[in-house]
Structure formats: structure tokens, C-alpha cells
PDB file of C-alpha atoms in Angstrom:
ATOM      1  CA  UNK V  22       0.000   0.000   0.000  1.00  0.00           C
ATOM      2  CA  UNK V  23       1.413   3.386  -0.987  1.00  0.00           C
ATOM      3  CA  UNK V  24       1.184   6.503   1.125  1.00  0.00           C
ATOM      4  CA  UNK V  25      -0.789   8.250  -1.613  1.00  0.00           C
ATOM      5  CA  UNK V  26      -3.551   5.655  -1.169  1.00  0.00           C
ATOM      6  CA  UNK V  27      -3.791   6.486   2.535  1.00  0.00           C
ATOM      7  CA  UNK V  28      -3.861  10.191   1.684  1.00  0.00           C
ATOM      8  CA  UNK V  29      -6.651   9.575  -0.825  1.00  0.00           C
ATOM      9  CA  UNK V  30      -8.725   7.659   1.735  1.00  0.00           C
ATOM     10  CA  UNK V  31      -8.382  10.445   4.309  1.00  0.00           C
ATOM     11  CA  UNK V  32      -9.276  13.138   1.783  1.00  0.00           C
ATOM     12  CA  UNK V  33     -12.299  11.189   0.568  1.00  0.00           C
ATOM     13  CA  UNK V  34     -13.584  11.150   4.142  1.00  0.00           C
ATOM     14  CA  UNK V  35     -12.714  14.820   4.801  1.00  0.00           C
ATOM     15  CA  UNK V  36     -12.308  16.597   1.432  1.00  0.00           C
ATOM     16  CA  UNK V  37      -9.857  19.499   1.408  1.00  0.00           C
ATOM     17  CA  UNK V  38     -12.527  21.971   0.143  1.00  0.00           C
ATOM     18  CA  UNK V  39     -14.139  21.620   3.583  1.00  0.00           C
ATOM     19  CA  UNK V  40     -11.186  23.327   5.253  1.00  0.00           C
ATOM     20  CA  UNK V  41     -11.346  26.979   6.270  1.00  0.00           C
ATOM     21  CA  UNK V  42      -9.674  29.559   4.020  1.00  0.00           C
ATOM     22  CA  UNK V  43      -6.856  30.211   6.508  1.00  0.00           C
ATOM     23  CA  UNK V  44      -5.987  26.554   6.997  1.00  0.00           C
ATOM     24  CA  UNK V  45      -3.287  24.356   5.446  1.00  0.00           C
ATOM     25  CA  UNK V  46      -4.601  20.809   5.629  1.00  0.00           C
ATOM     26  CA  UNK V  47      -3.483  17.901   3.466  1.00  0.00           C
ATOM     27  CA  UNK V  48       0.020  16.795   2.524  1.00  0.00           C
ATOM     28  CA  UNK V  49       2.612  18.702   4.551  1.00  0.00           C
ATOM     29  CA  UNK V  50       5.839  17.173   3.285  1.00  0.00           C
ATOM     30  CA  UNK V  51       7.298  14.028   1.801  1.00  0.00           C
ATOM     31  CA  UNK V  52       6.937  11.725  -1.193  1.00  0.00           C
ATOM     32  CA  UNK V  53       3.663   9.821  -1.340  1.00  0.00           C
ATOM     33  CA  UNK V  54       4.802   7.162  -3.824  1.00  0.00           C
ATOM     34  CA  UNK V  55       6.603   5.376  -0.983  1.00  0.00           C
ATOM     35  CA  UNK V  56       5.188   2.183   0.487  1.00  0.00           C
ATOM     36  CA  UNK V  57       3.634   2.630   3.942  1.00  0.00           C
ATOM     37  CA  UNK V  58       5.670   1.001   6.683  1.00  0.00           C
ATOM     38  CA  UNK V  59       3.250   2.265   9.324  1.00  0.00           C
ATOM     39  CA  UNK V  60       1.167   5.327  10.217  1.00  0.00           C
ATOM     40  CA  UNK V  61       1.578   7.185  13.507  1.00  0.00           C
ATOM     41  CA  UNK V  62      -1.637   9.021  14.380  1.00  0.00           C
ATOM     42  CA  UNK V  63      -1.527  12.140  16.542  1.00  0.00           C
ATOM     43  CA  UNK V  64      -2.972  15.559  17.329  1.00  0.00           C
ATOM     44  CA  UNK V  65       0.171  17.682  16.835  1.00  0.00           C
ATOM     45  CA  UNK V  66       3.570  17.203  15.207  1.00  0.00           C
ATOM     46  CA  UNK V  67       6.681  18.004  17.212  1.00  0.00           C
ATOM     47  CA  UNK V  68      10.151  16.498  17.477  1.00  0.00           C
ATOM     48  CA  UNK V  69       9.031  13.928  20.047  1.00  0.00           C
ATOM     49  CA  UNK V  70       6.309  12.693  17.693  1.00  0.00           C
ATOM     50  CA  UNK V  71       8.791  12.262  14.860  1.00  0.00           C
ATOM     51  CA  UNK V  72      11.118  10.384  17.228  1.00  0.00           C
ATOM     52  CA  UNK V  73       8.204   8.115  18.161  1.00  0.00           C
ATOM     53  CA  UNK V  74       7.464   7.466  14.471  1.00  0.00           C
ATOM     54  CA  UNK V  75      11.126   6.515  13.927  1.00  0.00           C
ATOM     55  CA  UNK V  76      11.103   4.156  16.941  1.00  0.00           C
ATOM     56  CA  UNK V  77       7.931   2.453  15.764  1.00  0.00           C
ATOM     57  CA  UNK V  78       9.033   2.097  12.163  1.00  0.00           C
ATOM     58  CA  UNK V  79       6.361   4.435  10.783  1.00  0.00           C
ATOM     59  CA  UNK V  80       7.206   6.442   7.676  1.00  0.00           C
ATOM     60  CA  UNK V  81       3.863   8.276   7.798  1.00  0.00           C
ATOM     61  CA  UNK V  82       2.524  10.679  10.394  1.00  0.00           C
ATOM     62  CA  UNK V  83      -1.134  11.701  10.270  1.00  0.00           C
ATOM     63  CA  UNK V  84      -1.883  14.667  12.520  1.00  0.00           C
ATOM     64  CA  UNK V  85      -4.919  16.829  13.181  1.00  0.00           C
ATOM     65  CA  UNK V  86      -3.068  20.136  13.533  1.00  0.00           C
ATOM     66  CA  UNK V  87      -0.830  21.003  10.564  1.00  0.00           C
ATOM     67  CA  UNK V  88       2.901  21.316  11.117  1.00  0.00           C
ATOM     68  CA  UNK V  89       3.096  23.955   8.376  1.00  0.00           C
ATOM     69  CA  UNK V  90       0.673  26.850   8.709  1.00  0.00           C
ATOM     70  CA  UNK V  91       2.735  29.519   6.985  1.00  0.00           C
ATOM     71  CA  UNK V  92       5.410  29.439   4.322  1.00  0.00           C
ATOM     72  CA  UNK V  93       8.948  28.856   5.577  1.00  0.00           C
ATOM     73  CA  UNK V  94      11.510  31.525   4.625  1.00  0.00           C
ATOM     74  CA  UNK V  95      14.366  29.292   5.699  1.00  0.00           C
ATOM     75  CA  UNK V  96      15.008  25.785   7.006  1.00  0.00           C
ATOM     76  CA  UNK V  97      17.897  26.179   9.393  1.00  0.00           C
ATOM     77  CA  UNK V  98      16.646  24.548  12.584  1.00  0.00           C
ATOM     78  CA  UNK V  99      15.882  27.905  14.194  1.00  0.00           C
ATOM     79  CA  UNK V 100      12.552  26.694  15.631  1.00  0.00           C
ATOM     80  CA  UNK V 101      10.752  23.428  16.255  1.00  0.00           C
ATOM     81  CA  UNK V 102       8.865  23.546  12.946  1.00  0.00           C
ATOM     82  CA  UNK V 103      12.101  23.820  10.961  1.00  0.00           C
ATOM     83  CA  UNK V 104      13.716  21.091  13.065  1.00  0.00           C
ATOM     84  CA  UNK V 105      10.726  18.825  12.434  1.00  0.00           C
ATOM     85  CA  UNK V 106      10.967  19.400   8.691  1.00  0.00           C
ATOM     86  CA  UNK V 107      14.687  18.568   8.707  1.00  0.00           C
ATOM     87  CA  UNK V 108      14.216  15.427  10.824  1.00  0.00           C
ATOM     88  CA  UNK V 109      11.217  14.183   8.817  1.00  0.00           C
ATOM     89  CA  UNK V 110      13.008  14.600   5.488  1.00  0.00           C
ATOM     90  CA  UNK V 111      16.195  13.009   6.858  1.00  0.00           C
ATOM     91  CA  UNK V 112      14.231   9.919   7.909  1.00  0.00           C
ATOM     92  CA  UNK V 113      11.945   9.794   4.834  1.00  0.00           C
ATOM     93  CA  UNK V 114       8.821  10.459   6.898  1.00  0.00           C
ATOM     94  CA  UNK V 115       5.722  11.842   5.188  1.00  0.00           C
ATOM     95  CA  UNK V 116       3.434  14.147   7.178  1.00  0.00           C
ATOM     96  CA  UNK V 117      -0.271  14.543   6.415  1.00  0.00           C
ATOM     97  CA  UNK V 118      -2.625  16.788   8.394  1.00  0.00           C
ATOM     98  CA  UNK V 119      -6.421  16.692   8.473  1.00  0.00           C
ATOM     99  CA  UNK V 120      -7.463  19.853  10.288  1.00  0.00           C
ATOM    100  CA  UNK V 121     -10.551  22.010   9.701  1.00  0.00           C
ATOM    101  CA  UNK V 122     -11.610  19.703   6.894  1.00  0.00           C
ATOM    102  CA  UNK V 123     -11.889  16.991   9.568  1.00  0.00           C
ATOM    103  CA  UNK V 124     -13.600  19.453  11.925  1.00  0.00           C
ATOM    104  CA  UNK V 125     -16.186  20.192   9.243  1.00  0.00           C
ATOM    105  CA  UNK V 126     -16.623  16.652   7.918  1.00  0.00           C
ATOM    106  CA  UNK V 127     -19.607  14.432   8.557  1.00  0.00           C
ATOM    107  CA  UNK V 128     -18.574  11.917  11.256  1.00  0.00           C
ATOM    108  CA  UNK V 129     -15.556  14.123  12.014  1.00  0.00           C
ATOM    109  CA  UNK V 130     -14.171  15.632  15.215  1.00  0.00           C
ATOM    110  CA  UNK V 131     -17.424  16.834  16.750  1.00  0.00           C
ATOM    111  CA  UNK V 132     -19.189  13.556  16.036  1.00  0.00           C
ATOM    112  CA  UNK V 133     -16.385  11.802  17.912  1.00  0.00           C
ATOM    113  CA  UNK V 134     -16.982  14.075  20.919  1.00  0.00           C
ATOM    114  CA  UNK V 135     -20.691  13.207  20.827  1.00  0.00           C
ATOM    115  CA  UNK V 136     -19.786   9.513  20.669  1.00  0.00           C
ATOM    116  CA  UNK V 137     -17.594   9.840  23.762  1.00  0.00           C
ATOM    117  CA  UNK V 138     -20.580  11.280  25.629  1.00  0.00           C
ATOM    118  CA  UNK V 139     -22.898   8.525  24.467  1.00  0.00           C
ATOM    119  CA  UNK V 140     -24.988  11.185  22.738  1.00  0.00           C
ATOM    120  CA  UNK V 141     -26.913  10.766  19.497  1.00  0.00           C
ATOM    121  CA  UNK V 142     -26.248  13.353  16.796  1.00  0.00           C
ATOM    122  CA  UNK V 143     -29.490  15.000  15.700  1.00  0.00           C
ATOM    123  CA  UNK V 144     -29.844  14.204  12.017  1.00  0.00           C
ATOM    124  CA  UNK V 145     -31.888  17.320  11.264  1.00  0.00           C
ATOM    125  CA  UNK V 146     -28.913  19.478  12.257  1.00  0.00           C
ATOM    126  CA  UNK V 147     -26.458  17.816   9.855  1.00  0.00           C
ATOM    127  CA  UNK V 148     -26.327  17.574   6.065  1.00  0.00           C
ATOM    128  CA  UNK V 149     -23.953  15.089   4.406  1.00  0.00           C
ATOM    129  CA  UNK V 150     -22.694  17.603   1.840  1.00  0.00           C
ATOM    130  CA  UNK V 151     -22.342  20.692   4.044  1.00  0.00           C
ATOM    131  CA  UNK V 152     -19.785  21.884   6.558  1.00  0.00           C
ATOM    132  CA  UNK V 153     -20.729  20.912  10.091  1.00  0.00           C
ATOM    133  CA  UNK V 154     -18.627  23.084  12.419  1.00  0.00           C
ATOM    134  CA  UNK V 155     -21.316  22.815  15.119  1.00  0.00           C
ATOM    135  CA  UNK V 156     -22.922  19.494  15.962  1.00  0.00           C
ATOM    136  CA  UNK V 157     -26.107  19.142  17.970  1.00  0.00           C
ATOM    137  CA  UNK V 158     -26.559  15.939  19.911  1.00  0.00           C
ATOM    138  CA  UNK V 159     -28.998  14.439  22.375  1.00  0.00           C
ATOM    139  CA  UNK V 160     -27.875  12.796  25.594  1.00  0.00           C
ATOM    140  CA  UNK V 161     -29.371   9.387  26.451  1.00  0.00           C
ATOM    141  CA  UNK V 162     -31.255  11.041  29.287  1.00  0.00           C
ATOM    142  CA  UNK V 163     -31.678  14.447  30.859  1.00  0.00           C
ATOM    143  CA  UNK V 164     -29.342  15.317  33.705  1.00  0.00           C
ATOM    144  CA  UNK V 165     -28.679  18.259  35.956  1.00  0.00           C
ATOM    145  CA  UNK V 166     -25.826  20.615  35.163  1.00  0.00           C
ATOM    146  CA  UNK V 167     -23.391  19.312  37.746  1.00  0.00           C
ATOM    147  CA  UNK V 168     -23.896  15.709  36.669  1.00  0.00           C
ATOM    148  CA  UNK V 169     -23.426  16.733  33.038  1.00  0.00           C
ATOM    149  CA  UNK V 170     -20.153  18.525  33.767  1.00  0.00           C
ATOM    150  CA  UNK V 171     -18.892  15.540  35.757  1.00  0.00           C
ATOM    151  CA  UNK V 172     -19.741  13.260  32.812  1.00  0.00           C
ATOM    152  CA  UNK V 173     -17.776  15.460  30.425  1.00  0.00           C
ATOM    153  CA  UNK V 174     -14.802  15.610  32.797  1.00  0.00           C
ATOM    154  CA  UNK V 175     -14.770  11.836  33.190  1.00  0.00           C
ATOM    155  CA  UNK V 176     -15.071  11.058  29.473  1.00  0.00           C
ATOM    156  CA  UNK V 177     -12.322  13.487  28.463  1.00  0.00           C
ATOM    157  CA  UNK V 178     -10.014  12.919  31.418  1.00  0.00           C
ATOM    158  CA  UNK V 179      -9.999  16.501  32.684  1.00  0.00           C
ATOM    159  CA  UNK V 180      -9.770  17.490  36.319  1.00  0.00           C
ATOM    160  CA  UNK V 181     -11.323  20.904  35.852  1.00  0.00           C
ATOM    161  CA  UNK V 182     -13.742  22.455  33.354  1.00  0.00           C
ATOM    162  CA  UNK V 183     -14.348  26.175  32.858  1.00  0.00           C
ATOM    163  CA  UNK V 184     -18.083  26.853  33.108  1.00  0.00           C
ATOM    164  CA  UNK V 185     -20.554  29.659  33.652  1.00  0.00           C
ATOM    165  CA  UNK V 186     -23.027  29.397  36.507  1.00  0.00           C
ATOM    166  CA  UNK V 187     -24.829  26.074  36.741  1.00  0.00           C
ATOM    167  CA  UNK V 188     -27.961  25.832  34.636  1.00  0.00           C
ATOM    168  CA  UNK V 189     -31.076  25.314  36.736  1.00  0.00           C
ATOM    169  CA  UNK V 190     -32.963  23.298  34.134  1.00  0.00           C
ATOM    170  CA  UNK V 191     -32.184  19.761  32.922  1.00  0.00           C
ATOM    171  CA  UNK V 192     -29.611  19.301  30.151  1.00  0.00           C
ATOM    172  CA  UNK V 193     -30.427  17.014  27.210  1.00  0.00           C
ATOM    173  CA  UNK V 194     -29.568  18.833  23.943  1.00  0.00           C
ATOM    174  CA  UNK V 195     -25.850  19.593  23.612  1.00  0.00           C
ATOM    175  CA  UNK V 196     -24.007  21.737  21.050  1.00  0.00           C
ATOM    176  CA  UNK V 197     -20.449  20.589  20.319  1.00  0.00           C
ATOM    177  CA  UNK V 198     -17.399  22.180  18.716  1.00  0.00           C
ATOM    178  CA  UNK V 199     -13.949  20.813  19.425  1.00  0.00           C
ATOM    179  CA  UNK V 200     -10.930  23.118  19.639  1.00  0.00           C
ATOM    180  CA  UNK V 201     -11.429  26.883  19.560  1.00  0.00           C
ATOM    181  CA  UNK V 202     -15.180  26.979  19.049  1.00  0.00           C
ATOM    182  CA  UNK V 203     -16.256  29.969  21.121  1.00  0.00           C
ATOM    183  CA  UNK V 204     -17.381  31.855  17.998  1.00  0.00           C
ATOM    184  CA  UNK V 205     -20.224  29.326  17.714  1.00  0.00           C
ATOM    185  CA  UNK V 206     -21.733  30.078  21.129  1.00  0.00           C
ATOM    186  CA  UNK V 207     -24.477  32.319  19.640  1.00  0.00           C
ATOM    187  CA  UNK V 208     -25.378  29.533  17.203  1.00  0.00           C
ATOM    188  CA  UNK V 209     -25.580  27.025  20.042  1.00  0.00           C
ATOM    189  CA  UNK V 210     -27.998  29.308  21.878  1.00  0.00           C
ATOM    190  CA  UNK V 211     -30.105  30.019  18.792  1.00  0.00           C
ATOM    191  CA  UNK V 212     -30.345  26.261  18.101  1.00  0.00           C
ATOM    192  CA  UNK V 213     -31.889  25.728  21.519  1.00  0.00           C
ATOM    193  CA  UNK V 214     -29.017  23.770  23.041  1.00  0.00           C
ATOM    194  CA  UNK V 215     -29.028  23.294  26.797  1.00  0.00           C
ATOM    195  CA  UNK V 216     -25.241  23.086  26.921  1.00  0.00           C
ATOM    196  CA  UNK V 217     -22.214  23.955  24.787  1.00  0.00           C
ATOM    197  CA  UNK V 218     -18.955  22.001  24.863  1.00  0.00           C
ATOM    198  CA  UNK V 219     -15.790  23.405  23.321  1.00  0.00           C
ATOM    199  CA  UNK V 220     -12.055  23.573  23.917  1.00  0.00           C
ATOM    200  CA  UNK V 221     -11.430  27.307  24.266  1.00  0.00           C
ATOM    201  CA  UNK V 222     -13.466  30.399  25.101  1.00  0.00           C
ATOM    202  CA  UNK V 223     -12.578  34.052  25.676  1.00  0.00           C
ATOM    203  CA  UNK V 224     -13.275  35.497  29.111  1.00  0.00           C
ATOM    204  CA  UNK V 225     -15.935  38.016  28.112  1.00  0.00           C
ATOM    205  CA  UNK V 226     -18.030  35.393  26.350  1.00  0.00           C
ATOM    206  CA  UNK V 227     -18.948  33.869  29.687  1.00  0.00           C
ATOM    207  CA  UNK V 228     -20.954  36.996  30.510  1.00  0.00           C
ATOM    208  CA  UNK V 229     -24.626  37.364  29.618  1.00  0.00           C
ATOM    209  CA  UNK V 230     -25.482  33.701  29.091  1.00  0.00           C
ATOM    210  CA  UNK V 231     -26.607  32.908  32.630  1.00  0.00           C
ATOM    211  CA  UNK V 232     -29.495  30.415  32.558  1.00  0.00           C
ATOM    212  CA  UNK V 233     -29.508  30.489  28.754  1.00  0.00           C
ATOM    213  CA  UNK V 234     -27.002  27.713  28.226  1.00  0.00           C
ATOM    214  CA  UNK V 235     -24.469  25.707  30.218  1.00  0.00           C
ATOM    215  CA  UNK V 236     -20.957  26.465  28.983  1.00  0.00           C
ATOM    216  CA  UNK V 237     -18.396  23.687  29.465  1.00  0.00           C
ATOM    217  CA  UNK V 238     -14.856  24.419  28.245  1.00  0.00           C
ATOM    218  CA  UNK V 239     -12.432  21.516  28.631  1.00  0.00           C
ATOM    219  CA  UNK V 240      -9.226  22.577  26.830  1.00  0.00           C
ATOM    220  CA  UNK V 241      -8.227  22.543  23.167  1.00  0.00           C
ATOM    221  CA  UNK V 242      -6.063  19.422  23.358  1.00  0.00           C
ATOM    222  CA  UNK V 243      -8.530  17.595  25.567  1.00  0.00           C
ATOM    223  CA  UNK V 244     -11.492  18.232  23.283  1.00  0.00           C
ATOM    224  CA  UNK V 245      -9.700  16.881  20.203  1.00  0.00           C
ATOM    225  CA  UNK V 246      -7.585  14.135  21.751  1.00  0.00           C
ATOM    226  CA  UNK V 247      -9.681  11.318  20.267  1.00  0.00           C
ATOM    227  CA  UNK V 248      -9.424  12.554  16.672  1.00  0.00           C
ATOM    228  CA  UNK V 249      -6.705   9.964  16.069  1.00  0.00           C
ATOM    229  CA  UNK V 250      -9.379   7.291  16.474  1.00  0.00           C
ATOM    230  CA  UNK V 251     -11.099   8.681  13.368  1.00  0.00           C
ATOM    231  CA  UNK V 252      -7.842   8.435  11.413  1.00  0.00           C
ATOM    232  CA  UNK V 253      -7.349   4.870  12.622  1.00  0.00           C
ATOM    233  CA  UNK V 254     -10.850   3.788  11.612  1.00  0.00           C
ATOM    234  CA  UNK V 255     -10.554   5.329   8.132  1.00  0.00           C
ATOM    235  CA  UNK V 256      -7.179   3.715   7.441  1.00  0.00           C
ATOM    236  CA  UNK V 257      -8.162   0.309   8.805  1.00  0.00           C
ATOM    237  CA  UNK V 258     -11.338   0.306   6.692  1.00  0.00           C
ATOM    238  CA  UNK V 259     -10.001   1.744   3.435  1.00  0.00           C
ATOM    239  CA  UNK V 260      -6.370   0.604   3.609  1.00  0.00           C
ATOM    240  CA  UNK V 261      -6.464  -2.852   5.226  1.00  0.00           C
ATOM    241  CA  UNK V 262      -3.095  -4.181   6.234  1.00  0.00           C
ATOM    242  CA  UNK V 263      -1.538  -0.778   6.949  1.00  0.00           C
ATOM    243  CA  UNK V 264      -0.062  -0.694  10.449  1.00  0.00           C
ATOM    244  CA  UNK V 265      -1.586   2.098  12.544  1.00  0.00           C
ATOM    245  CA  UNK V 266      -0.100   3.313  15.824  1.00  0.00           C
ATOM    246  CA  UNK V 267      -1.834   5.698  18.201  1.00  0.00           C
ATOM    247  CA  UNK V 268       0.759   8.208  19.412  1.00  0.00           C
ATOM    248  CA  UNK V 269       1.774   7.789  23.029  1.00  0.00           C
ATOM    249  CA  UNK V 270       3.432  11.216  23.136  1.00  0.00           C
ATOM    250  CA  UNK V 271       1.299  13.849  24.846  1.00  0.00           C
ATOM    251  CA  UNK V 272       1.813  16.982  22.738  1.00  0.00           C
ATOM    252  CA  UNK V 273      -0.312  19.338  24.849  1.00  0.00           C
ATOM    253  CA  UNK V 274       1.934  22.411  25.302  1.00  0.00           C
ATOM    254  CA  UNK V 275      -0.091  23.612  28.299  1.00  0.00           C
ATOM    255  CA  UNK V 276       1.138  22.502  31.709  1.00  0.00           C
ATOM    256  CA  UNK V 277      -1.393  22.444  34.580  1.00  0.00           C
ATOM    257  CA  UNK V 278       0.207  23.239  37.930  1.00  0.00           C
TER     258      UNK V 278
END
């Protein structure tokens, strides 16, 4: 199986036209005619991830966040991006990133979050051919705000969530946007969601929503940490026989003290 076949399978699932205009998803670097020795699946690419790929005999890295966002003026090892490029090329490692195209794809990042919560995505809120940056889902049963927040914390392995005041009505309908989704808070409210889960939110957006919606912010990395499972499922289904390895390296740059 060639790397270009894996790339094709990923892009069929999450077509590049679904990405936002500012993004740089798709092939990052490397030659896709090479045979796949293994695919390391991760959220971010840094030097430790490339080292892990080398140790595990993987000549392909599939990440959610792109290594290359902007054009490089030089490749001298001056920062971690340049060092990653040098190391990847030296070891014949191809890097592919599926970012906002995977965010916006049907059965993409936000669907995975709903799955982790045991929630059912509301079909009337999703169209197969449209971008779906905000997913609406229904919990198996209504629960009070504190129980809901504890469920989210447990399922995403977080010790603390940033929330507004506890909602005094039951929560059943949940709006979901992994990563930096605070810009979708008004949409979540207008869609009648009882709660909104995302990874990041600006301070002032917590004001003025009291008893309108339960905000639950769990961290950018934490909200998207299971995206690699989507990559794994696509590759195992469409490219049988390709070795897939879930990255063991935690690339979250935020340290909680």
C-alpha cells in the first residue's frame, strides 16, 4: 500500500474543500509514492512525535493540527517547525494533516466528541454535503448541570472544566465544537441547546449567558484528543493491512500546575 492511497482515503472522508480559508490541511511534506511502513496518528507534530514514528518504524505521520501553517523563509533549525521538517526529510517520513476539513466533515471531530458522551447526533442538524462546524446531539437522558459537567470531565479525562453558573434546568440537547469553538456560542444558543462544549473560550463570552445555556470548556487538546481514532478507523477500513499506531506522546503544550 502506498502513502498516496492512505492520503486519498483520508481526503475522501474529509475533502480538502471543507477546510477553512486560513488553513493548510493535506500533505505537509514528503513523497507519497513510498510504500507505507506504518502510520503514527496524533494531534500535533513536534520532534518527540517524529522520534516516536522513527522508533515504531512508521514512515507516515497523520496529525490533526498542521505542522506547516505559513510558508517557511528558511530551514535552518531555528525553531521546532524547521527542526521537524529537517528530521522528517532526513528519515523519509511523510506528514499529512487533516485539520478544519476533519472538523467540518460528517462523522468528524465533533461527532467523535458526541460519541464519547454517548450522545446521538441529531440528524436534522447535519447535512452530508455541508460543513458541520457545530454538531447538535442528544444525551441518552436528561441530567442536571453538575452531573453533566462531571460526565464530560470523566469522558475526556480533565480534572477541571471552565463553566458559567450552573444551569437550573435539565440538560439534554448539547451543542459541540472541538478546539477553539467559542465563535459558535451564539449559534448554540439560537439552536436551543441546553449546553455547549468546546475547547477554548474568551473570558468576556462567559458573561450574559446565565441560565440560557451551560458552557463547558475543557481545553483545546482535551477536546480533540480522540481525533486519532477517526484516522485509525478510516485507514483500517479503506487501507487494510496498513499498520496504525496511536501516538503515546502527549503533545499538549499547556502545563497544569
